[in-house]
Short mmCIF file of C-alpha atoms in Angstrom, two decimals:
data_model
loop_
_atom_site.label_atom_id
_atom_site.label_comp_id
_atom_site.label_asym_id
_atom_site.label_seq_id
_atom_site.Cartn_x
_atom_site.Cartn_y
_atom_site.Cartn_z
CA UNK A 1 14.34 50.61 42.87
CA UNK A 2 15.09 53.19 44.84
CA UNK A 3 12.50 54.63 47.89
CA UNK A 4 10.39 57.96 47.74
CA UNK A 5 10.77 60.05 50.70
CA UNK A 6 6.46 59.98 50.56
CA UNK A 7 6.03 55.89 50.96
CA UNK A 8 7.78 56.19 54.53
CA UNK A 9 4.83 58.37 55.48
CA UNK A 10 2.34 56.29 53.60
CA UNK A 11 1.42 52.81 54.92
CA UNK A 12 -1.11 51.85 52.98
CA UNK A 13 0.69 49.18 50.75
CA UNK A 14 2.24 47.22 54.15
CA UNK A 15 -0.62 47.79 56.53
CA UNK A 16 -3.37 45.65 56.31
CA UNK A 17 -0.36 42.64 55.24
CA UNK A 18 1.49 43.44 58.73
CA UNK A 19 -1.90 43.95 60.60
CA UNK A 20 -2.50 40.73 59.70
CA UNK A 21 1.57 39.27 59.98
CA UNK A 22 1.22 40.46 63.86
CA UNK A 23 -1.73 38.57 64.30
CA UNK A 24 -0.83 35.48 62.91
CA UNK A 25 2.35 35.59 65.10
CA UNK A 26 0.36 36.51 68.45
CA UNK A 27 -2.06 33.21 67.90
CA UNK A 28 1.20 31.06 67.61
CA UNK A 29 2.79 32.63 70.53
CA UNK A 30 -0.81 31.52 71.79
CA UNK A 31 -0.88 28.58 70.98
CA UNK A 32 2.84 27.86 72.28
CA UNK A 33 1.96 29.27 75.37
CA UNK A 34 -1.13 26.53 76.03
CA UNK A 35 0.64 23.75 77.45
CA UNK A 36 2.29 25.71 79.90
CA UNK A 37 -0.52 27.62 80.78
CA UNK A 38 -2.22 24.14 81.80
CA UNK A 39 0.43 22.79 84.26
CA UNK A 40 0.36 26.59 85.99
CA UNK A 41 -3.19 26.06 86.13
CA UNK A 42 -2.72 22.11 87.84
CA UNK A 43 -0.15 23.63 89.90
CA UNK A 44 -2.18 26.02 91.43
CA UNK A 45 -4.73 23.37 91.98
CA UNK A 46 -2.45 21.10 93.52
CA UNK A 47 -0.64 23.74 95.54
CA UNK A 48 2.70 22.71 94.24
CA UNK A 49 4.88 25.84 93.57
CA UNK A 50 6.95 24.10 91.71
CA UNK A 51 4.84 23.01 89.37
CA UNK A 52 4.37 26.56 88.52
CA UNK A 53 7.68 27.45 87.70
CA UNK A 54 7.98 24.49 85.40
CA UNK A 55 4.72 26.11 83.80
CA UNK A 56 6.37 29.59 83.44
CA UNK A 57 9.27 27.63 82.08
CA UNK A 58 8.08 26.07 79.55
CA UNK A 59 6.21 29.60 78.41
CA UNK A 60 9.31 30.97 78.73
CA UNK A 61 11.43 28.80 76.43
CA UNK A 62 8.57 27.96 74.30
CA UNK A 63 8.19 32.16 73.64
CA UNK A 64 11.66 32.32 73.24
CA UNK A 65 12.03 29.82 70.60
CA UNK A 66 9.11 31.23 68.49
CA UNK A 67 10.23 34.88 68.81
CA UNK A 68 13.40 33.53 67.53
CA UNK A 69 11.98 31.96 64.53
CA UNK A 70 9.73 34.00 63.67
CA UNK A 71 11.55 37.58 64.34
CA UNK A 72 11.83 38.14 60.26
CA UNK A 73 8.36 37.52 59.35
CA UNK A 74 7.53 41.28 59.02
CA UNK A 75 10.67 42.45 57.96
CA UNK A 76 10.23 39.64 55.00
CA UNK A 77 6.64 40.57 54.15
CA UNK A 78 8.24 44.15 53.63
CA UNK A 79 10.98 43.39 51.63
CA UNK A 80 9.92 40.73 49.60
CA UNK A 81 6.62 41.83 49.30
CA UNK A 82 5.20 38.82 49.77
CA UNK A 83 1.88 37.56 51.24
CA UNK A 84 1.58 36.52 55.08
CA UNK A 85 2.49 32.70 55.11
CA UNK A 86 5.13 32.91 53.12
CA UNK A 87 6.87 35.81 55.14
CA UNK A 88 6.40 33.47 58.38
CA UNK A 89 7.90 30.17 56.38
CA UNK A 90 10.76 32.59 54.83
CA UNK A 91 11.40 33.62 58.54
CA UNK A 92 11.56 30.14 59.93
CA UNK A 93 13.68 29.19 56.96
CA UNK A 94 16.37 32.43 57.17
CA UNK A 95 16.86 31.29 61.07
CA UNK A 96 17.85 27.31 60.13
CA UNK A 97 21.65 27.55 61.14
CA UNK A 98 21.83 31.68 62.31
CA UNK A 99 20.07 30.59 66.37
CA UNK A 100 23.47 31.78 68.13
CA UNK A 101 23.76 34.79 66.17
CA UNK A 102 20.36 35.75 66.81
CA UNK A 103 20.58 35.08 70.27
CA UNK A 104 23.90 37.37 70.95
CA UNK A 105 22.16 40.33 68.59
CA UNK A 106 19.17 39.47 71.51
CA UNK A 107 21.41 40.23 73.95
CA UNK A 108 23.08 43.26 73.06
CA UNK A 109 20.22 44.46 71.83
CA UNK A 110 18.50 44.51 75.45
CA UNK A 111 21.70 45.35 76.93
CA UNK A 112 22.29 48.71 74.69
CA UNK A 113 18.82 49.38 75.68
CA UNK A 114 18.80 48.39 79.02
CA UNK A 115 22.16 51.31 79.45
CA UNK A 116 20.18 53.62 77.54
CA UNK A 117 16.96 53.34 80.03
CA UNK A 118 19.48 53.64 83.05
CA UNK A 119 20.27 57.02 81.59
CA UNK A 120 17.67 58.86 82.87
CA UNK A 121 15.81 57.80 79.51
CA UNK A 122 17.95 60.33 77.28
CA UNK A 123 20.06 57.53 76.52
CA UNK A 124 17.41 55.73 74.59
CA UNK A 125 17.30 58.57 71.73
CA UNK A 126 20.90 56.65 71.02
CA UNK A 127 20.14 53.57 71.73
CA UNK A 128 17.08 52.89 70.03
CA UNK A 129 17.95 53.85 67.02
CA UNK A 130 21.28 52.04 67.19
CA UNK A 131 19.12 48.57 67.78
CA UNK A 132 17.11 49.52 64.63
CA UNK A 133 19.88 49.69 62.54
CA UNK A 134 21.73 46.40 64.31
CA UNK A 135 18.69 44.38 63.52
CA UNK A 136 18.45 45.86 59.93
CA UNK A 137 21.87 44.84 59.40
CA UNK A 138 21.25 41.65 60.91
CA UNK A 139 18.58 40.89 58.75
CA UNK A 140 20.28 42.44 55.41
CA UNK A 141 23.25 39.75 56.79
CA UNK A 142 20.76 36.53 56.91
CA UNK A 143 19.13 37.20 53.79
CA UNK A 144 22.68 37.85 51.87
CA UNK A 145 21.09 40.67 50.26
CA UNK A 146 17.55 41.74 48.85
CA UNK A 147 18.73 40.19 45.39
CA UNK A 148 20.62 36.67 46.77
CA UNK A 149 18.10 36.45 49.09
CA UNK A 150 15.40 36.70 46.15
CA UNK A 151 16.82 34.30 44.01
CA UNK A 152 17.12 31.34 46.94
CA UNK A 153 14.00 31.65 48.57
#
């Protein structure tokens, strides 16, 4: 069905469902983060700066790899209109076999950005908007559609 102009200004049907969405997603990121968080913690008791770069690694690639698979989860609980697990599960599930596409849409992503930041900041009135749409694409790509994607998942 087709949009009203008035439910882009209204976000009472999304909001509470993505209030909660962004939560969910920041106690996994959490909870990925723990381990690493413990061997920066025994490598600043041990004095071993080393150590604590293979802490901040493992954050690193641990946030990295959840961000990745669970970048959809509010686009999904908008489109499908679907309740919060099943946006994060349809997330993980739209990224099986799509990680190197995500990861070069990553890229120029922060490197459109990055250009439009060095531009005095006017260039991010371009640039942002052009990452919006790339990632709406993107996502309109995985999903095959609001109908194909529908009917599979």
């Amino acid at each position: 069905q087709r949009a009203q102009i008035t439910v882009l200004y209204t976000a009472s049907p999304f909001l509470r469902r993505t209030i909660l969405c962004n939560l969910l997603l920041a106690v996994i990121s959490l909870a990925i983060a723990i381990p690493g968080v413990i061997i920066m913690i025994a490598a600043v008791a041990s004095g071993e700066p080393a150590l604590f770069a293979v802490g901040y690694f493992v954050i690193g690639i641990g946030s990295f790899i959840v961000s990745l698979m669970l970048m959809w989860s509010v686009p999904n609980l908008i489109d499908l209109d679907c309740d919060v697990l099943t946006a994060v599960s349809n997330s993980r599930r739209m990224m099986s076999g799509n990680y190197l596409s995500v990861i070069l849409l990553g890229i120029i992503g922060m490197a459109a950005l990055f250009v439009g930041a060095l531009l005095f900041g006017f260039g991010l009135i371009v640039a942002i908007p052009f990452v919006m749409m790339l990632y709406a694409t993107t996502y309109n790509h995985l999903c095959g559609g609001q109908q194909t994607f529908r009917e599979n998942y």
